[in-house]
Phi, psi and omega in degrees: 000154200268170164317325163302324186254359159310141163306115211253160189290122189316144176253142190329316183236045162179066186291351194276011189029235166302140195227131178225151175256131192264147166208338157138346208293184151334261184348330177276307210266015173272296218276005182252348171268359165277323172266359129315327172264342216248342183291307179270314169321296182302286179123050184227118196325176190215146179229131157243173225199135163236170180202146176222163171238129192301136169300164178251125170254175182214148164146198166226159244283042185263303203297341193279348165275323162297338144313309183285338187273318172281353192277324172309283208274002179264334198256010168272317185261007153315308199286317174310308192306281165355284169332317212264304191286351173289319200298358200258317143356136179305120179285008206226358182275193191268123226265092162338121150275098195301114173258152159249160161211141170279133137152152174337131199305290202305290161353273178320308194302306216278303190306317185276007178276347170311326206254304062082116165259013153185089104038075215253142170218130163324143173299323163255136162232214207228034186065003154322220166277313191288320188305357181270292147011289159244037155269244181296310185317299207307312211259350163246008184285333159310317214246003168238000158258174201276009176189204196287127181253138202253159112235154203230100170278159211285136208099355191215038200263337213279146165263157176271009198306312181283041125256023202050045190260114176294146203260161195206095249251116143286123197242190161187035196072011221231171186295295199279009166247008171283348165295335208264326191288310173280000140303289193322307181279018171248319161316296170301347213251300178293322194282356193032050201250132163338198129226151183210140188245103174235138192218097168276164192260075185312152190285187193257179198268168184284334181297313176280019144263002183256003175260326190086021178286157186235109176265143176294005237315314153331269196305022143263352194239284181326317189290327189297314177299298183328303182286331174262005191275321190303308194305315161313317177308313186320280217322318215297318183287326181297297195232104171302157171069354189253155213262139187228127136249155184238169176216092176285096166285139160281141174162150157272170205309302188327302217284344161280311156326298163291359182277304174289334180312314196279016153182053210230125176284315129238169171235153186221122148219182192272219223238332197210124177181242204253357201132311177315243177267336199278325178310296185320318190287345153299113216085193201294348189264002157293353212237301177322317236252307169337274159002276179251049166269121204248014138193192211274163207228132168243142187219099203286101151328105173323130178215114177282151196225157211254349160297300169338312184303344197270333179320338208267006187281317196290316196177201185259197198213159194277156185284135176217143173289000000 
């Protein structure tokens, strides 16, 4: 095995490196062979992880050895399951560590993502853990958890790296997503992949003709190229050598976002922002923009980072509260 697909020594502050959660369907076992290479990229361990929940008896306490007898036979056939989506894995890949855990699917995840540099969940699940996952759960586990959440939808675990396919940062002028942007290009920066800066143009709403506003629609579509053209300038300064394009879609966020997915080496956005792609992932259109992803979407928490402080050298930056 080359270096790369060895099992790397855990790092202090993530020993669990990639963490992907399992239930056995298709889905799972797409986003855990997407993290198995997402594994060896990195140079990190890799973990997987199921959850089961003690059923609740009511009776009395005579009753309490059947409870440990089924509490058995619930967490004997999880690890078989474990088991089974490990065996499915490249043998020749970065060599899983098998977790069981009792306790709410989002939960368990949300905790163990402390330990975690990044956080992979299947598109579907089989109503189990990942089906929990994306059902009500799915649209706030971005915004609670403690590091980047990958989801991979089923089928689409392959890499695109021989196509020259580019990671692919949504931005919309806001703080996080310009935090999100400098994830995205360390994405690109390991994957030795383009990076490309996509900002979409929402069409303008029926209110400013019932109002009788008059829009600039050219000088609003100029400012948007300025700021995403500086912004490409920023990354570019930021990570020497790495190739930046930018792109302005008409479009709304959701439906430009899904657009890019279906050949985006990845796509990435943040958790938070003006409204834009990173606003839009708040709520019920995080769950639309999942949903209906046609390859895998990482979705970046805020973290302040001291680069950030450097953007305002390029050019100006849109106003935020």
């Amino acid at each position: 095995m080359s270096a790369q697909t060895q099992p790397a020594a855990p790092r202090e502050d993530a020993p669990l490196g990639v963490l992907v959660g399992v239930d056995g369907s298709e889905q799972s076992v797409s986003a855990a062979r997407w993290a198995q290479r997402e594994a060896g990229l990195r140079g990190e361990p890799l973990t997987l992880v199921t959850a089961y929940s003690i059923p609740a008896y009511w009776g009395y306490g005579a009753d309490a050895g059947g409870t440990v007898l089924d509490d058995s036979r619930l967490r004997e056939g999880v690890q078989v399951l474990l088991d089974e989506v490990a065996a499915k894995l490249d043998a020749d890949g970065v060599r899983p560590e098998l977790r069981v855990e009792v306790g709410d699917a989002a939960g368990v995840l949300v905790d163990l993502s402390k330990a975690a540099s990044l956080l992979v969940s299947g598109g579907r699940g089989r109503g189990g853990f990942i089906g929990r996952l994306l059902g009500s759960v799915a649209s706030a586990l971005p915004g609670h958890a403690h590091c980047p959440v990958a989801i991979i939808p089923a089928g689409v675990e392959a890499s695109r790296a021989a196509d020259g396919a580019a990671v692919v940062a949504g931005v919309d002028g806001s703080e996080q997503g310009r935090a999100a942007a400098l994830v995205a290009a360390e994405e690109a920066r390991i994957r030795r992949a383009p990076l490309k800066l996509v900002c979409a143009l929402p069409p303008v709403g029926g209110n400013a003709a019932w109002l009788g506003v008059t829009l600039d629609e050219a000088a609003r579509e100029q400012e948007l190229r300025e700021r995403l053209d500086a912004g490409a300038a920023w990354i570019a300064s930021e990570f020497p050598g790495l190739e930046v394009v930018t792109e302005l879609v008409d479009g709304t966020p959701v439906d430009v976002m899904c657009e890019q997915t279906a050949t985006a080496r990845l796509t990435v956005v943040g958790t938070r922002g003006l409204g834009g792609f990173t606003g839009a992932l708040v709520g019920s259109t995080s769950r639309g923009v999942t949903d209906h992803a046609k390859g895998p979407v990482m979705v970046v928490p805020f973290r302040e980072d001291a680069r950030l402080g450097t953007r305002t050298k390029f050019g100006p930056v849109a106003d935020q509260d």
